[in-house]
XYZ file of C-alpha atoms in Angstrom:
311
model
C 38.020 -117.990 46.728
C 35.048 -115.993 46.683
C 32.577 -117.378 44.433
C 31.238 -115.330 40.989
C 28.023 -114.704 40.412
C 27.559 -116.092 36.835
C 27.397 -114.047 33.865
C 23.851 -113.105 32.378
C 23.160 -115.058 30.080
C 22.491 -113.788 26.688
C 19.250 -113.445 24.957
C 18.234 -116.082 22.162
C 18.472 -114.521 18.728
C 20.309 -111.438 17.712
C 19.725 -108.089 19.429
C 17.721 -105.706 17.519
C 19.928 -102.494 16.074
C 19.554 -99.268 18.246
C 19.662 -98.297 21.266
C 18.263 -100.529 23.741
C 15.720 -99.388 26.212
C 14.723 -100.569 29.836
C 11.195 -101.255 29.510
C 8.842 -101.635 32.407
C 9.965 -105.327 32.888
C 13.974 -105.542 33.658
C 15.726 -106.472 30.245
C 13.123 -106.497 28.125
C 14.755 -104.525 25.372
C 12.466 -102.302 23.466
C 12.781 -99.966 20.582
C 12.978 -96.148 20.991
C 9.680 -95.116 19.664
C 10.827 -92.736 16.285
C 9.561 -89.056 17.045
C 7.213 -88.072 13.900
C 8.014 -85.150 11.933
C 6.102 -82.188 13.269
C 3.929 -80.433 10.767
C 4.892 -77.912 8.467
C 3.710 -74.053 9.591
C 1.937 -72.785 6.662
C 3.905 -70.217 4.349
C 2.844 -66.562 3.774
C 2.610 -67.513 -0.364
C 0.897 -70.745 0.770
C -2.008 -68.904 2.668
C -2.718 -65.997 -0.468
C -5.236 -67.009 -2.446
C -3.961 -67.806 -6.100
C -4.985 -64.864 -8.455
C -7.780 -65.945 -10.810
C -8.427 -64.423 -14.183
C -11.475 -62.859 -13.250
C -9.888 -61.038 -10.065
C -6.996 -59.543 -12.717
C -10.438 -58.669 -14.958
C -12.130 -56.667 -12.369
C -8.554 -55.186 -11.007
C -7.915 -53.829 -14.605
C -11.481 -52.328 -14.787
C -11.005 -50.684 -11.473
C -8.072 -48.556 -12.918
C -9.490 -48.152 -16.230
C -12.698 -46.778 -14.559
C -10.250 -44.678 -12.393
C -7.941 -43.328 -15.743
C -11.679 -42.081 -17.157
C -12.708 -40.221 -14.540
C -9.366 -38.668 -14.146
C -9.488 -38.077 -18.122
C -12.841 -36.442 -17.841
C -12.232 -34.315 -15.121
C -8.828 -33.100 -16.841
C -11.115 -32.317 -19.894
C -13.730 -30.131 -17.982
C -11.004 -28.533 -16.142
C -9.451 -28.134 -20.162
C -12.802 -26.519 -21.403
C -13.397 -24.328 -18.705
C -9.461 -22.726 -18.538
C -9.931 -22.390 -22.327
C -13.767 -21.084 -22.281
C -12.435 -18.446 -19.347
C -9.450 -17.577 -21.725
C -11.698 -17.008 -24.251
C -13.834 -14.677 -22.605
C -10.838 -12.961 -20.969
C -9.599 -12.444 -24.483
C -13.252 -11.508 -26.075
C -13.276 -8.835 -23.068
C -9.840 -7.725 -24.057
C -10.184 -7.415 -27.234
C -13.779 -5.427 -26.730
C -12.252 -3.048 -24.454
C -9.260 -3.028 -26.066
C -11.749 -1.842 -29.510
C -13.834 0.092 -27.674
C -11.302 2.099 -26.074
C -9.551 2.936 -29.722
C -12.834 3.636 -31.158
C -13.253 6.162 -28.029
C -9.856 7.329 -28.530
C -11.123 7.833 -32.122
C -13.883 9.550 -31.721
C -12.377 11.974 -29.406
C -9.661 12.837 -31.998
C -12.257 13.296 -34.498
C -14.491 15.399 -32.486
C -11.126 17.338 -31.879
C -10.235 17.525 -35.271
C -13.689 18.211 -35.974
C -13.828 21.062 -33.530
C -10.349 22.300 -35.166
C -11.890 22.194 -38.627
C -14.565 24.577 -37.603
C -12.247 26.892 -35.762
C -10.493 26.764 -38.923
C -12.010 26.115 -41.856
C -15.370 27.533 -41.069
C -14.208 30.306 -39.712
C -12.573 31.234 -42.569
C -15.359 30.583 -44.930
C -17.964 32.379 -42.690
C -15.594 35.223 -40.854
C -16.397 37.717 -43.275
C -19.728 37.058 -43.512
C -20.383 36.434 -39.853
C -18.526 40.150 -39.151
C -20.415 41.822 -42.392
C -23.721 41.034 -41.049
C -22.601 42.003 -37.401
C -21.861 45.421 -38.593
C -24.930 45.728 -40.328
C -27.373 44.206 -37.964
C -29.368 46.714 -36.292
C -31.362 46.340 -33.389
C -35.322 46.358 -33.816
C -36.358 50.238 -32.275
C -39.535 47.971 -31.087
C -36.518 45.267 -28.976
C -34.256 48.070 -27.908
C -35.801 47.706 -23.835
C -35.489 44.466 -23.817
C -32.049 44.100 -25.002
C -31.437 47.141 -22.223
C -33.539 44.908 -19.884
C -30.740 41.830 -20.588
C -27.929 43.615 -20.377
C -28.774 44.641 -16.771
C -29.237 40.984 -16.005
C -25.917 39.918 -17.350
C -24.506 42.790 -15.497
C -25.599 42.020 -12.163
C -24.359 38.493 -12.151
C -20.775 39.572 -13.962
C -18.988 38.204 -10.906
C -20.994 34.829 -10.881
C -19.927 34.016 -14.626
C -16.224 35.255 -14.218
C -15.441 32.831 -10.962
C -16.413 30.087 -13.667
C -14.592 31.234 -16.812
C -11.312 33.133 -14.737
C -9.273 29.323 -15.817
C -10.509 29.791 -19.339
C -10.348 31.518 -22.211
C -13.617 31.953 -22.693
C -14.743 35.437 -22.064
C -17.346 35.544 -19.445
C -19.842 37.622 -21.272
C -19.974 34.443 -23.885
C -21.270 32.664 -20.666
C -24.075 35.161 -19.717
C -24.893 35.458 -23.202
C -26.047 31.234 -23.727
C -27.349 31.791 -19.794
C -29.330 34.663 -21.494
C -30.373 32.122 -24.067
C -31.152 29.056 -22.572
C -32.058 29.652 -18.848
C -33.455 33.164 -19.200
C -30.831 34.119 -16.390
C -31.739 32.110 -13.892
C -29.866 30.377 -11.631
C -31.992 27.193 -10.823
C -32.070 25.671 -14.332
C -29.321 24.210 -16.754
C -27.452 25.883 -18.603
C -27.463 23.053 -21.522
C -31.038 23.486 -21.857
C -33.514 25.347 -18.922
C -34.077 21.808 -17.345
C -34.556 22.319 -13.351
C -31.474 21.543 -11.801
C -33.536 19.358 -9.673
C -32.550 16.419 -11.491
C -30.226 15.333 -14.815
C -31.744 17.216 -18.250
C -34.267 15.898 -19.830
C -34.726 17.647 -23.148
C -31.356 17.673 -25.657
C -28.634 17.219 -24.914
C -30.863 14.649 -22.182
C -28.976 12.996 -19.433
C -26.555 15.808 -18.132
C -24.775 16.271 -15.908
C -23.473 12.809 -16.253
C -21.120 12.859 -13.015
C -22.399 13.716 -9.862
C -26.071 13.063 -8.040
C -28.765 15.686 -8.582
C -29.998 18.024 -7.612
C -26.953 20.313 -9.036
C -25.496 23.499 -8.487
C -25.637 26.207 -11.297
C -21.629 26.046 -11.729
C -21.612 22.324 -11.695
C -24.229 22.255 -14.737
C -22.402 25.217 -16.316
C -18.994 23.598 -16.032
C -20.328 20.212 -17.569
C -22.510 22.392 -20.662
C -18.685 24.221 -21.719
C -16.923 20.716 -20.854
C -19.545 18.847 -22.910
C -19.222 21.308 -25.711
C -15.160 21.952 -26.103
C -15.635 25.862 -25.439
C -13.152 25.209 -22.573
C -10.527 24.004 -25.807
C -11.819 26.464 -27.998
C -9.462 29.650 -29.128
C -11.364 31.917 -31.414
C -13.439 34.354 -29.676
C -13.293 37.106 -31.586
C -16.860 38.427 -33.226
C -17.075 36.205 -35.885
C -15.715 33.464 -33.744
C -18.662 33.796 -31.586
C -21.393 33.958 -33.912
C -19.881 30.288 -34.854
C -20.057 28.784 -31.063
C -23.684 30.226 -30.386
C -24.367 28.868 -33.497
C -22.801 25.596 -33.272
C -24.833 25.001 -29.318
C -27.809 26.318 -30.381
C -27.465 23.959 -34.033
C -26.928 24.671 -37.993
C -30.314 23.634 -38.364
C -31.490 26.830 -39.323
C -29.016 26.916 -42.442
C -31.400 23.851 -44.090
C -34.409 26.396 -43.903
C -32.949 28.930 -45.094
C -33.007 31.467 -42.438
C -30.545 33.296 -40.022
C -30.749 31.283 -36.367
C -32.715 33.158 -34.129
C -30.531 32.098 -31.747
C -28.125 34.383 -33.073
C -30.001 37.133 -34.905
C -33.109 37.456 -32.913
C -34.183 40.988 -31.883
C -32.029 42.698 -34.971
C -32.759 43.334 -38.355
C -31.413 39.959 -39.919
C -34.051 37.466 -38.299
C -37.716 37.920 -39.176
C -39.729 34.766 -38.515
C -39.261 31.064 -38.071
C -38.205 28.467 -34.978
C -37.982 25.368 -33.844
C -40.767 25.322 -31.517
C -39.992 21.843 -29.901
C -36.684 19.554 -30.602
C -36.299 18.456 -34.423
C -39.925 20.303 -35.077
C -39.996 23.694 -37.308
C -42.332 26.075 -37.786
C -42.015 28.649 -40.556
C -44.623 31.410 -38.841
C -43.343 31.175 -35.683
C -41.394 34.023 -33.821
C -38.898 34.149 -30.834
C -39.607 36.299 -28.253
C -36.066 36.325 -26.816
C -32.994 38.521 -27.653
C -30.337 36.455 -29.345
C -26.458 36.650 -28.888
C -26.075 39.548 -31.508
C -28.326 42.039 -30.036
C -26.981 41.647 -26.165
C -23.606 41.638 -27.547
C -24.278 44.729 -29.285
C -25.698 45.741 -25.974
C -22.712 45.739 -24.008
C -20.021 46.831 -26.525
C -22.741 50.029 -27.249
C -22.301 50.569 -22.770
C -18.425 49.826 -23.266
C -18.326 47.082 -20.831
C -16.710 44.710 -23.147
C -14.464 44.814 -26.416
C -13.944 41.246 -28.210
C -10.579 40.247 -29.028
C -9.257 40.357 -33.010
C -9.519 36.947 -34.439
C -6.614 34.476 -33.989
C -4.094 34.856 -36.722
């Protein structure tokens, strides 16, 4: 029989608990060295820093800061939507006045203009046609009228191509050109101003359309326009004596006297003018015809025979 080898013999004392290790030296237990917990990786809420009360202070007067500005710019944008509204409505309510008080006007000047086609007319129709029929022309004035009627003659054709839309008879026309413009062709008919430029004298300022200088029928157009002859209806005799009167002005009436404007060259007009705008002169004398004596004119050489009155 083969012999054993002997068994190992065990180690004095008791063997330690866990797993036994070889060591460097054959048998000489050891203990497995423990591993050591690995450290923690730091958490997202460990690495924020902890709010302090002073970093909730300063965040709250950020957004307060930010709330005022926004309230103060709402509040300019506020005052200048309701300053603009109120200047839209100011405008508004100025144009809005200022077109009814045009709007007024114009109906009174219409009704105005009605009143005297009416009522004066009817107070002065007999007495405007009396003295007609008994105004004579002065023997001394008798060329001159002749002289005037040749003038308003020659240009007949001239004063119908502005009056052939109207009512106005075109011998009405010639007459105030007569009057105001001593027939010629280069001045206003409101008032003799050179055409050159806008009038000067009264009515001052016209035409108010249009860029000087201006044409003769331009200026005449705007003097009938200005003065409602193109609306007016009565031209009969007596009708007029009112319109000549009424451009020329009643100013006469306050002194007393026929207008010259009117009655000049006949036996109703003796002495007295307006030798400048708004300035009288009791001693002083026309030297120009007036509407009654070249409308006598040309109804004596048939050329013309005014209408009846309107009924």
């Amino acid at each position: 029989m083969a012999d054993r080898d002997p068994p190992p013999s065990e180690p004095d004392g008791p063997l330690p608990d866990g797993p036994v290790l070889v060591g460097p030296r054959l048998g000489a237990p050891t203990r497995a060295p423990e591993s050591e917990p690995a450290a923690a990786a730091p958490s997202a809420a460990a690495s924020a820093p902890i709010p302090t009360d002073l970093d909730e202070r300063e965040e709250r007067g950020r957004a307060l800061r930010a709330a005022q500005a926004l309230a103060r710019k709402r509040r300019r944008q506020t005052l200048v939507v309701g300053a603009a509204a109120l200047v839209i409505l100011a405008l508004g309510g100025a144009s809005t006045w200022v077109f009814r008080e045009l709007a007024l006007t114009r109906g009174f000047r219409l009704a105005e203009l009605e009143n005297e086609n009416a009522v004066l007319s009817q107070l002065l129709r007999q007495e405007y046609r009396q003295r007609f029929d008994a105004a004579k022309v002065l023997p001394a004035r008798q060329d001159q009228v002749a002289q005037s009627v040749r003038r308003i003659l020659a240009n007949r054709a001239r004063y119908e191509r502005i009056t052939k839309s109207m009512t106005m008879p075109w011998y009405f026309l010639a007459i105030i050109h007569g009057l105001e413009a001593d027939f010629r062709f280069d001045a206003h008919l409101h008032n003799g101003d050179p055409l050159t430029a806008r009038t000067v004298r009264v009515p001052a300022g016209r035409p108010a359309q249009g860029k000087p200088p201006f044409t003769w029928e331009e200026s005449a157009t705007d003097a009938i326009a200005a003065n409602r002859y193109d609306r007016w209806n009565d031209w009969s005799i007596a009708g007029m004596l009112v319109a000549w009167e009424r451009y020329n002005g009643l100013g006469y009436r306050h002194h007393g006297i026929h207008s010259p404007y009117v009655w000049a060259c006949t036996d109703q007009y003796a002495k007295g003018r307006y030798v400048a705008d708004g300035k009288f002169d009791a001693k002083a004398e026309t030297k120009q015809c007036g509407a009654v004596a070249m409308l006598k004119g040309l109804i004596a050489a048939g050329v013309v025979s005014p209408p009846p009155a309107p009924r």
